[in-house]
Rosetta silent file (secondary structure, phi, psi, omega in degrees, C-alpha in Angstrom):
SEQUENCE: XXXXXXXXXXXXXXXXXXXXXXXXXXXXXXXXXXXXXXXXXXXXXXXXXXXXXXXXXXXXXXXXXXXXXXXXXXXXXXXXXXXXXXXXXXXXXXXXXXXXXXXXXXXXXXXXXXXXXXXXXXXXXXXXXXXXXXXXXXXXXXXXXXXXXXXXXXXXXXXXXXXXXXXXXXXXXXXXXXXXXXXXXXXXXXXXXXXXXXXXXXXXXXXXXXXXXXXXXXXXXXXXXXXXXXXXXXXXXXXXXXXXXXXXXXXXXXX
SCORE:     score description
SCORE:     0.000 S_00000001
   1 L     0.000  133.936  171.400   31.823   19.072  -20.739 S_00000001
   2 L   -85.870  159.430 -161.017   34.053   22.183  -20.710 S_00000001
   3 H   -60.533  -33.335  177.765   32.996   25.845  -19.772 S_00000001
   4 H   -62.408  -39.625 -154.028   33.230   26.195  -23.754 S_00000001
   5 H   -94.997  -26.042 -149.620   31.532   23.185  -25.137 S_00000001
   6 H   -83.241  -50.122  168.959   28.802   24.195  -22.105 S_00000001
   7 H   -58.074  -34.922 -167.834   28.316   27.392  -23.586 S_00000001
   8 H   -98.691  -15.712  157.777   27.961   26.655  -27.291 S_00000001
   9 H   -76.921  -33.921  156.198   24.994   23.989  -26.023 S_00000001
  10 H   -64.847  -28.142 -165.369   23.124   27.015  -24.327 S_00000001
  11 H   -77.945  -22.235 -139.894   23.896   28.766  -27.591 S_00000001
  12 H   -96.853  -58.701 -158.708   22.636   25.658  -29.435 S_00000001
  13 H  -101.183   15.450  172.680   19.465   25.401  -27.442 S_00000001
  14 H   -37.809  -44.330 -173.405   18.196   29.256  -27.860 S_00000001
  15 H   -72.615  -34.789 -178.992   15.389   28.396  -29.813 S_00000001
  16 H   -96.581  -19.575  133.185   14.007   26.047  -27.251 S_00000001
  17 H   -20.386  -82.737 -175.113   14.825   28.586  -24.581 S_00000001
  18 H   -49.969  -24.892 -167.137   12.734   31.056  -26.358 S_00000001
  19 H   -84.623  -35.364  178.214    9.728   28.803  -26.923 S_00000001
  20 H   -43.012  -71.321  173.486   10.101   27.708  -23.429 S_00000001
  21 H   -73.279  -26.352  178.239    9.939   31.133  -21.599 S_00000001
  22 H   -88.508   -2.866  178.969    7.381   32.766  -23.765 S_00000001
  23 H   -69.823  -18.823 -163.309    5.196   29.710  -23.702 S_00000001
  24 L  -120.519  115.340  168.397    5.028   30.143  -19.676 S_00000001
  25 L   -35.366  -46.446 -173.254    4.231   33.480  -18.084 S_00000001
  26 L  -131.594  169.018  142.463    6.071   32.884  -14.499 S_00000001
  27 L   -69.205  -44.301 -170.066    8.355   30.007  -13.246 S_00000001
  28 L   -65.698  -57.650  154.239    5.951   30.101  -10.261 S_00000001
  29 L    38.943   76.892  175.286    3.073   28.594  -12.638 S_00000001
  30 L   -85.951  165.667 -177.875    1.462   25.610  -10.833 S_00000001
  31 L  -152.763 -171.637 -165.072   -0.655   22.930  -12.030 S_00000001
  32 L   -84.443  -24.712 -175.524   -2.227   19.914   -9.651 S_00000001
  33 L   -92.038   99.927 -163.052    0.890   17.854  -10.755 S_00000001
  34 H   -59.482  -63.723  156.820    3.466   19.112   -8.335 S_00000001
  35 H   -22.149  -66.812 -175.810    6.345   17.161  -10.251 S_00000001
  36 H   -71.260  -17.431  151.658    5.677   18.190  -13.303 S_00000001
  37 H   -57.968  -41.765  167.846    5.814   22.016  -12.040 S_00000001
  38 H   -63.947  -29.447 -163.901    9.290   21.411  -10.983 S_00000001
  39 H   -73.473  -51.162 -157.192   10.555   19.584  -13.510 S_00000001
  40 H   -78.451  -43.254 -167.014    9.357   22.557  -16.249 S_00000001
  41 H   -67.214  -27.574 -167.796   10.930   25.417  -13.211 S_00000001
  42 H   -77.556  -52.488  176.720   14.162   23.413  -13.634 S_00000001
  43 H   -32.833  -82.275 -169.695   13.798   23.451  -17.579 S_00000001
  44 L   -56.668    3.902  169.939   13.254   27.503  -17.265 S_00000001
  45 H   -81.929  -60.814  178.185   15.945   28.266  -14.730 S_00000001
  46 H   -47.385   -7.155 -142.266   18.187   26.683  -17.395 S_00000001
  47 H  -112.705  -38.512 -174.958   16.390   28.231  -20.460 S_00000001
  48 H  -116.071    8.772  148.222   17.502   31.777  -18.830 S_00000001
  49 L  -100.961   -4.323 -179.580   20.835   31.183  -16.803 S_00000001
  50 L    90.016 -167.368  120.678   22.713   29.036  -18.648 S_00000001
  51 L    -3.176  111.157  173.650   24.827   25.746  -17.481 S_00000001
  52 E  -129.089  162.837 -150.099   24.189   25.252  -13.827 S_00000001
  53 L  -119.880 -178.626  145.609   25.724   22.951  -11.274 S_00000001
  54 L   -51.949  -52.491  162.656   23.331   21.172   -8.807 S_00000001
  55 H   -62.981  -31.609 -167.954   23.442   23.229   -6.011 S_00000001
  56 H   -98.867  -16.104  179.227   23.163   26.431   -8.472 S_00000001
  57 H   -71.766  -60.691  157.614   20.347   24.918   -9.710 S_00000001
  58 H   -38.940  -48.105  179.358   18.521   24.245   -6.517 S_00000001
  59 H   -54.992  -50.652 -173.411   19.356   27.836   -5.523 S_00000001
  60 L   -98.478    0.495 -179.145   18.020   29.161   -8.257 S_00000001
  61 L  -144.005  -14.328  154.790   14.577   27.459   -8.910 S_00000001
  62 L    97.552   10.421  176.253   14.022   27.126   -5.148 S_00000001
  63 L  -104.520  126.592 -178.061   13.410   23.177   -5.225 S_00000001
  64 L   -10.590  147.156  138.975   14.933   20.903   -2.721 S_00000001
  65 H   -91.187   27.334  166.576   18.196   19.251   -4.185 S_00000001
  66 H   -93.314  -29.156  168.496   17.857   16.297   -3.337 S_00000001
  67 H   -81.327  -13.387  172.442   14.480   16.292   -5.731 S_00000001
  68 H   -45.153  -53.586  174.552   16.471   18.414   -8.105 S_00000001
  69 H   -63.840  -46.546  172.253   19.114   15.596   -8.510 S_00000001
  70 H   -48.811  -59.444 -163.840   16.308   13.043   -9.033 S_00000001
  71 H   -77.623    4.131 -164.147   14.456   15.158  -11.297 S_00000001
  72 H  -104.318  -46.538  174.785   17.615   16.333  -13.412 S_00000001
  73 H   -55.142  -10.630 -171.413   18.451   12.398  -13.531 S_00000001
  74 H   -94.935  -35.876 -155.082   15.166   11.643  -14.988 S_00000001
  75 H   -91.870 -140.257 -161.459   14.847   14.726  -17.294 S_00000001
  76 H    23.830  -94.533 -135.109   18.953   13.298  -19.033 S_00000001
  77 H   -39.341  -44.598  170.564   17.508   10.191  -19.194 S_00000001
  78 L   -75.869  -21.810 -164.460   14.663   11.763  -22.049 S_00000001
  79 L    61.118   41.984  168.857   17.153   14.215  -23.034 S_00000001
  80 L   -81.331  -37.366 -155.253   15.340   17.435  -22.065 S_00000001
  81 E  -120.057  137.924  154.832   18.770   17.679  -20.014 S_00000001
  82 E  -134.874  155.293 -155.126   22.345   16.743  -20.639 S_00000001
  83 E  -139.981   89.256  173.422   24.183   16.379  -17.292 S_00000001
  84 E  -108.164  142.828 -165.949   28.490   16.259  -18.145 S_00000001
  85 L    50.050 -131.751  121.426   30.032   16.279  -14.475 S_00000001
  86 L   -20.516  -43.086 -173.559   28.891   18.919  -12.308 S_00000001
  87 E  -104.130  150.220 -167.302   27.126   20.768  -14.868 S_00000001
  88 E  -127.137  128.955  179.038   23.284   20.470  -16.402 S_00000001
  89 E  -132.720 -177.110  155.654   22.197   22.716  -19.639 S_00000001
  90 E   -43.386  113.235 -177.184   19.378   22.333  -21.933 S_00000001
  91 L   -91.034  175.573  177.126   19.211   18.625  -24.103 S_00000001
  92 L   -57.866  -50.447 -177.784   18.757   18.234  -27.387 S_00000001
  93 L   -19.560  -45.143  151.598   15.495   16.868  -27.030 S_00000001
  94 H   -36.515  -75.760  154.133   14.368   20.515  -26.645 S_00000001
  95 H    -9.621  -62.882  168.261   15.922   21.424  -29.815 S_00000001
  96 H   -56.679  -40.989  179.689   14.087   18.948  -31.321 S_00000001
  97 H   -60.556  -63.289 -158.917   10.491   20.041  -29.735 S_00000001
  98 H   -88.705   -6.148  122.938   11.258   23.550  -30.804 S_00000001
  99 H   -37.643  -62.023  161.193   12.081   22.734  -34.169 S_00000001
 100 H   -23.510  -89.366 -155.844    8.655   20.485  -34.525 S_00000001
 101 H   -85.315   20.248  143.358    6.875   22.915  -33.660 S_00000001
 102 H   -88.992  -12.765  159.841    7.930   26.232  -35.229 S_00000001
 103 H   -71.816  -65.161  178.562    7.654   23.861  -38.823 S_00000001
 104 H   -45.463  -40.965 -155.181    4.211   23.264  -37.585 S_00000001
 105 H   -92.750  -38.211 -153.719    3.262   26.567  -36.721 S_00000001
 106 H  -104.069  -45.432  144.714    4.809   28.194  -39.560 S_00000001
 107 H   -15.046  -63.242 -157.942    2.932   25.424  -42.304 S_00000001
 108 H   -88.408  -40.277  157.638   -0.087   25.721  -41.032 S_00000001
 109 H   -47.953  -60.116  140.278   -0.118   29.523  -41.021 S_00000001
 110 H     7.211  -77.834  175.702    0.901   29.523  -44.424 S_00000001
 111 H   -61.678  -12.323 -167.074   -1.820   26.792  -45.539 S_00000001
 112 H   -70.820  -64.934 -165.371   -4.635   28.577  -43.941 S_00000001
 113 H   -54.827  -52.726 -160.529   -6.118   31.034  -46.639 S_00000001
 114 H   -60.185  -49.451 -172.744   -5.790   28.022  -49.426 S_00000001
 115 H   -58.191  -26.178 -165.177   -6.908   24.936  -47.299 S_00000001
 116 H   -99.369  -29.891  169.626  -10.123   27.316  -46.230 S_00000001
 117 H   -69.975  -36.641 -158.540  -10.381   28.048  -50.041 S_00000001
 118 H   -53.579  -68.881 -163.995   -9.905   24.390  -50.864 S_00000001
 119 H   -36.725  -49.730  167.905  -12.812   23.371  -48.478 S_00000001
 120 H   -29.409  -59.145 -148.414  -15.074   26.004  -49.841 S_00000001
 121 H   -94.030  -33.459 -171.007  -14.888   25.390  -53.705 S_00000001
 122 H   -89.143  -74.769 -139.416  -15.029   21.445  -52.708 S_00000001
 123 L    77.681   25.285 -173.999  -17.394   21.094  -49.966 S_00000001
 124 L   -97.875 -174.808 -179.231  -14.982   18.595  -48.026 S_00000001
 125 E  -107.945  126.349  151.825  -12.939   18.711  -44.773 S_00000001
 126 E  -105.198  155.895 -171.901   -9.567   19.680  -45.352 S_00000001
 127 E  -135.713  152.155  149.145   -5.971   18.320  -42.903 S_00000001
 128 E  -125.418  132.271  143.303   -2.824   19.175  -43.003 S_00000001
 129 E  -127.300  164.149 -158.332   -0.644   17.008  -41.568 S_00000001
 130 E  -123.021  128.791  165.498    2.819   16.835  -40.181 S_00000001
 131 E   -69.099  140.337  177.619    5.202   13.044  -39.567 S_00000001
 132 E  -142.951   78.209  159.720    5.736   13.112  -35.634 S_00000001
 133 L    73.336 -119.255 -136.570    7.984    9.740  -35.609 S_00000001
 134 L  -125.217    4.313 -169.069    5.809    6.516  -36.335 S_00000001
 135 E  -159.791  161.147 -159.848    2.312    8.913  -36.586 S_00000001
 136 E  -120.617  106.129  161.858    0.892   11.757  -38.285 S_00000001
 137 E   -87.285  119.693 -157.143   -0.133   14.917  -36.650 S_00000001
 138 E   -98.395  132.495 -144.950   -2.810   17.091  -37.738 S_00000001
 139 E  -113.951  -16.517  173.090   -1.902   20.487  -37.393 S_00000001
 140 E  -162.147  174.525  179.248   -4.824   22.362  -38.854 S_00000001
 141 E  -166.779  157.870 -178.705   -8.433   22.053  -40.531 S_00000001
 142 E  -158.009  133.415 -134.105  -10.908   23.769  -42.215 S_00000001
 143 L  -109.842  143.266  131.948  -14.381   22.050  -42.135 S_00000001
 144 L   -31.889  136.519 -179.731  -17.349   22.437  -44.962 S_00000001
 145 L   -58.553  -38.248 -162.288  -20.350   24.905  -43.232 S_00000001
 146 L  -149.819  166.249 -149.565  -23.015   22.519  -43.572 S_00000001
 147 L    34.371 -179.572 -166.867  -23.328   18.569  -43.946 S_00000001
 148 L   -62.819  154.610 -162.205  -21.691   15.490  -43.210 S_00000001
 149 L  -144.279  145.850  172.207  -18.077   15.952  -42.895 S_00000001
 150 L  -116.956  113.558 -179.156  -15.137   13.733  -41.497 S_00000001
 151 L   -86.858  106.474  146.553  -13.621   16.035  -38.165 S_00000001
 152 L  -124.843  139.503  173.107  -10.850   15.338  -37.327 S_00000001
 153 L   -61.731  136.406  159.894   -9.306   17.707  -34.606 S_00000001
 154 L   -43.864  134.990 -166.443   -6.475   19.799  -34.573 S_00000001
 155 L    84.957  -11.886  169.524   -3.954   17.826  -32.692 S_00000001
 156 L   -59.346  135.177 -174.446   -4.995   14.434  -33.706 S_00000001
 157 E  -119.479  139.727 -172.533   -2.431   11.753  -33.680 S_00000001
 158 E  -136.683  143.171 -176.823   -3.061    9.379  -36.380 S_00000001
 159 E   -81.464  153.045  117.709   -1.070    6.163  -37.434 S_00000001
 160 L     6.994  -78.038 -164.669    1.112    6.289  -40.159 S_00000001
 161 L   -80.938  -19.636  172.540   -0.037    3.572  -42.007 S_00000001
 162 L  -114.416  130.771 -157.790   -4.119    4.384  -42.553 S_00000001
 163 L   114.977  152.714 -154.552   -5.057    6.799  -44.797 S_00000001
 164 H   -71.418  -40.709 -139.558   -4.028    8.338  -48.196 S_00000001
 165 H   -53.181  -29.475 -174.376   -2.154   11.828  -45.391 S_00000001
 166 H   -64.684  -67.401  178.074   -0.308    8.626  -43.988 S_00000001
 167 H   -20.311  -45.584 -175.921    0.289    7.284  -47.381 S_00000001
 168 H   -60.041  -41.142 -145.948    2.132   10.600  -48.596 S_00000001
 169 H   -62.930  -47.202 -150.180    4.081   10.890  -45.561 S_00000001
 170 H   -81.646  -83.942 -178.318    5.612    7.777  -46.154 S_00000001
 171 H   -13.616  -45.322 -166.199    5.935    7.880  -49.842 S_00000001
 172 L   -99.965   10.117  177.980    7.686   11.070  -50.264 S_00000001
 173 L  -139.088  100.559 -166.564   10.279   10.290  -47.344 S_00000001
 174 L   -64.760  -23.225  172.971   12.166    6.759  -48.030 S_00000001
 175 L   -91.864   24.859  170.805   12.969    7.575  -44.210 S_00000001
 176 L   -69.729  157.071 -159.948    9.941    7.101  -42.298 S_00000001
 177 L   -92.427  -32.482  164.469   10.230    4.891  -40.049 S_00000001
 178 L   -61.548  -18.071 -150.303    7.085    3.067  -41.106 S_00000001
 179 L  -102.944  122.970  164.171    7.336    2.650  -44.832 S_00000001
 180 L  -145.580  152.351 -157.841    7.519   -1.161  -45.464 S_00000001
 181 L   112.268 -149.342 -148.072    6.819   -3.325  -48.561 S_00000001
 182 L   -99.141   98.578  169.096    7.150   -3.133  -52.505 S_00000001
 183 H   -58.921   -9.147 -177.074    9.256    0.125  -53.342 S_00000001
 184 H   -96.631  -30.487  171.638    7.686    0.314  -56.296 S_00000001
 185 H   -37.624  -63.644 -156.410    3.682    0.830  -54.094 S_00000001
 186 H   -70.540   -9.092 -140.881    5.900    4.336  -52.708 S_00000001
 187 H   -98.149  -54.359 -174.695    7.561    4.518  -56.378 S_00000001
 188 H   -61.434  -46.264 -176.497    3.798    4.446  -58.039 S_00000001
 189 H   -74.202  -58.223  178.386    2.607    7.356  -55.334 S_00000001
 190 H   -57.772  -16.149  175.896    5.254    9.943  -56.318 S_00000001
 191 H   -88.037   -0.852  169.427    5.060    9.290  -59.693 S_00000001
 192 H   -67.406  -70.645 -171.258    1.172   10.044  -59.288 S_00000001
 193 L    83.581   34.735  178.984    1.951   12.716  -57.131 S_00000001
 194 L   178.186  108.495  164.379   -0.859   12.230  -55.005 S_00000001
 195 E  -103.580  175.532 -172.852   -2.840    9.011  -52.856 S_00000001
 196 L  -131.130  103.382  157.020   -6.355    8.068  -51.966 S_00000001
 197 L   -82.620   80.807 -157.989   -7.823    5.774  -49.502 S_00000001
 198 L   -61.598   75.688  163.406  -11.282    4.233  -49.022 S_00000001
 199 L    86.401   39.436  160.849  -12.316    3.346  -45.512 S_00000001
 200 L   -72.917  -55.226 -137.553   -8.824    2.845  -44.113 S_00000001
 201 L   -93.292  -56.761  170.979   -8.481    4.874  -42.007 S_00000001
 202 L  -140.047  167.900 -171.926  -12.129    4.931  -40.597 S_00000001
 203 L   -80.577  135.636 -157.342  -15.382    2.894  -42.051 S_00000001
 204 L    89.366  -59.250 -153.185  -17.014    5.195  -44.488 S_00000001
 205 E   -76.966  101.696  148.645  -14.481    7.757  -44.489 S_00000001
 206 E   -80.570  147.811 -161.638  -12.491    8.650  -48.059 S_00000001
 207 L  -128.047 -162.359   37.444   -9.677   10.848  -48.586 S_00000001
 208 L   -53.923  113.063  172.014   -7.400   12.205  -51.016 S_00000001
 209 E   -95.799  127.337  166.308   -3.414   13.724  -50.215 S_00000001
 210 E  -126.269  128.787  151.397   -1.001   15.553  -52.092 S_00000001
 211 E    -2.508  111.241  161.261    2.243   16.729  -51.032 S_00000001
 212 E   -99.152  108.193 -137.820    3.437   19.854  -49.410 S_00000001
 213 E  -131.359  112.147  154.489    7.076   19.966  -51.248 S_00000001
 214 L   -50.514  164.124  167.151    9.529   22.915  -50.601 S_00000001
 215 L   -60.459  -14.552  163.010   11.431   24.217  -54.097 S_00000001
 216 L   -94.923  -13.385  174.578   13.971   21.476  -53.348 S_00000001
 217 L   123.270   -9.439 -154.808   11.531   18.900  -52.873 S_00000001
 218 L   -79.395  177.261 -163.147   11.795   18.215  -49.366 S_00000001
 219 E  -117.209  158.337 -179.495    8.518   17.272  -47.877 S_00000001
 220 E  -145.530   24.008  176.434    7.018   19.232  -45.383 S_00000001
 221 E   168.653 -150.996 -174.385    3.197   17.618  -44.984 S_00000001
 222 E  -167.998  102.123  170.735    0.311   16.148  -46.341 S_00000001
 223 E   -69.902   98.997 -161.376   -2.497   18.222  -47.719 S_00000001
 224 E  -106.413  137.574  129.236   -5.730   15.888  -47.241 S_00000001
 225 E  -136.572  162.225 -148.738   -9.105   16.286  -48.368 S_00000001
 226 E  -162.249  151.158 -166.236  -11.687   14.115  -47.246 S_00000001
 227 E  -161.038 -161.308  171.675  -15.641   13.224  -46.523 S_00000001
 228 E   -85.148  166.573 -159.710  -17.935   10.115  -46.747 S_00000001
 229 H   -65.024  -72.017 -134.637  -16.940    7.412  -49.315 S_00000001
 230 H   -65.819  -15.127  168.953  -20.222    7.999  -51.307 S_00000001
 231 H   -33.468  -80.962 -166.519  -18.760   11.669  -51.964 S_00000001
 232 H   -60.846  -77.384  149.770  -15.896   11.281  -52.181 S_00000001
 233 H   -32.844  -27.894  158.040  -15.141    8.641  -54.631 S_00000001
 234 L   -96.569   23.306  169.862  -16.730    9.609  -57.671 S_00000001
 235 L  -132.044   78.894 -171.229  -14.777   12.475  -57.503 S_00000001
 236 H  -111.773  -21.550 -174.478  -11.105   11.403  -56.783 S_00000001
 237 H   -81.268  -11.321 -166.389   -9.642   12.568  -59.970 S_00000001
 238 H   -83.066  -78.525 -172.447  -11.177   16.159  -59.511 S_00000001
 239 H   -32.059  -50.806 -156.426   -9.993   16.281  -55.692 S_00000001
 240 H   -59.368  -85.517  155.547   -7.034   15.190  -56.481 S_00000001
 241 H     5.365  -66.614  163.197   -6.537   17.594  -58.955 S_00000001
 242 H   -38.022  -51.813  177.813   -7.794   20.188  -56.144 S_00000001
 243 H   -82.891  -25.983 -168.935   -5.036   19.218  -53.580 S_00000001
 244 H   -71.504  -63.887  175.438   -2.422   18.585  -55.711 S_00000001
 245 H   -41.550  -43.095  169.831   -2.902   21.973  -56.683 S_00000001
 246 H   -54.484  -42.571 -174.369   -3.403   23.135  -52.957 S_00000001
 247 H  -104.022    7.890  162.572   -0.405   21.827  -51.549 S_00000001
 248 H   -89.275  -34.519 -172.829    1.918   23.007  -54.460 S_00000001
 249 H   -52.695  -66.404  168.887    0.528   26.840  -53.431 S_00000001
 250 H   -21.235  -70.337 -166.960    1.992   25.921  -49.959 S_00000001
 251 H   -46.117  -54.179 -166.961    4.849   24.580  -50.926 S_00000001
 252 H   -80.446   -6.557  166.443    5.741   27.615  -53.025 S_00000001
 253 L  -101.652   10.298 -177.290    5.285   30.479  -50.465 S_00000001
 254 L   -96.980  -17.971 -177.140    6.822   28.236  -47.847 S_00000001
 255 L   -53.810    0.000    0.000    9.971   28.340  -50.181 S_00000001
């Protein structure tokens, strides 16, 4: 890589600089897993010097090189790192991280006041979720006060395939990775604009999802709400109605 192309990939990877160093107070930061402290001091030497050699690297984060070179080969290998010659910057993979999760962060802020309204006026559990590759991450909730409810935690990784929140994700993005079958099943949910699922996902559990859709369309979740089946079901055209509605509100102040 030349001192130019080296540079415009630090310039590249600012945002996952910034998320980097303000997520972590010190470099010095320990945790019981001794590895994985190094590996993240190697990240953040790079996240605030730039393009480093081996040896400048070592020098500069205070860890052996000989585990530096092991741990810089490991961290390339994931693409946290890119390694051309002599010199090691910041991989895409990073990029990628801090893109996730500034979408996530800035969604779910968004989504808060309405999703907390939703639940009210319904008396269901509302999700938002986010596509993370082959699975569906749920990035916020906002729970009914009293009675049975279906929790699922913030941070829950969920498949893809059970559930209506899966169901959107797939539907409104012919490129998930997941979506297999009848084009006309995903054809029938956007032309809906909304699915529902009965005990897919868990036994008991029913849901309804509608799309969270930017002003161009692009998708950018899956507004769920969801309880036990005996609720839930004889009120799917009403929810739906409810979410559909919910997750257009989103959409348009995320715009």
């Amino acid at each position: 890589m030349s001192g130019n192309r080296a540079r415009e990939q630090h310039r590249t990877s600012t945002s996952a600089a910034d998320v980097i160093m303000a997520s972590s107070p010190a470099v010095t930061a320990s945790t019981a897993v001794g590895v994985l402290d190094k590996a993240v001091t190697l990240v953040q030497v790079l996240a605030g010097r730039g393009p480093l050699s081996i040896a400048e690297l070592a020098e500069h984060s205070g860890v052996a090189r000989p585990t530096v070179h092991r741990l810089v080969g490991s961290l390339v290998a994931h693409q946290v790192l890119e390694r051309t010659g002599e010199t090691v910057t910041l991989g895409i993979r990073l990029v990628e991280w801090a893109h996730s999760a500034g979408a996530g962060r800035t969604l779910a802020a968004v989504a808060d006041a309405v999703m907390r309204e939703v639940s009210a006026e319904t008396g269901e559990s509302v999700q938002l979720y986010v596509r993370r590759g082959e699975t569906r991450v749920c990035v916020l909730v906002h729970e009914p006060r009293a009675g049975l409810r279906d929790s699922v935690p913030v941070g829950a990784v969920l498949p893809l395939h059970a559930g209506s929140g899966g169901t959107v994700l797939m539907a409104f993005d012919p490129h998930a990775p997941s979506r297999t079958g009848d084009d006309g099943k995903w054809a029938d949910v956007v032309e809906r604009g909304w699915a529902s699922s009965l005990g897919e996902r868990a036994s008991g559990v029913a849901s309804v999802s509608a799309p969270v859709l930017d002003r161009s369309g692009v998708l950018l979740g899956a507004l769920c709400i969801s309880g036990p089946v005996e609720r839930i079901a004889p009120r799917i055209d009403e929810l739906a109605s409810a979410a559909c509605g919910a997750a257009r509100r989103v959409g348009e102040q995320l715009a």
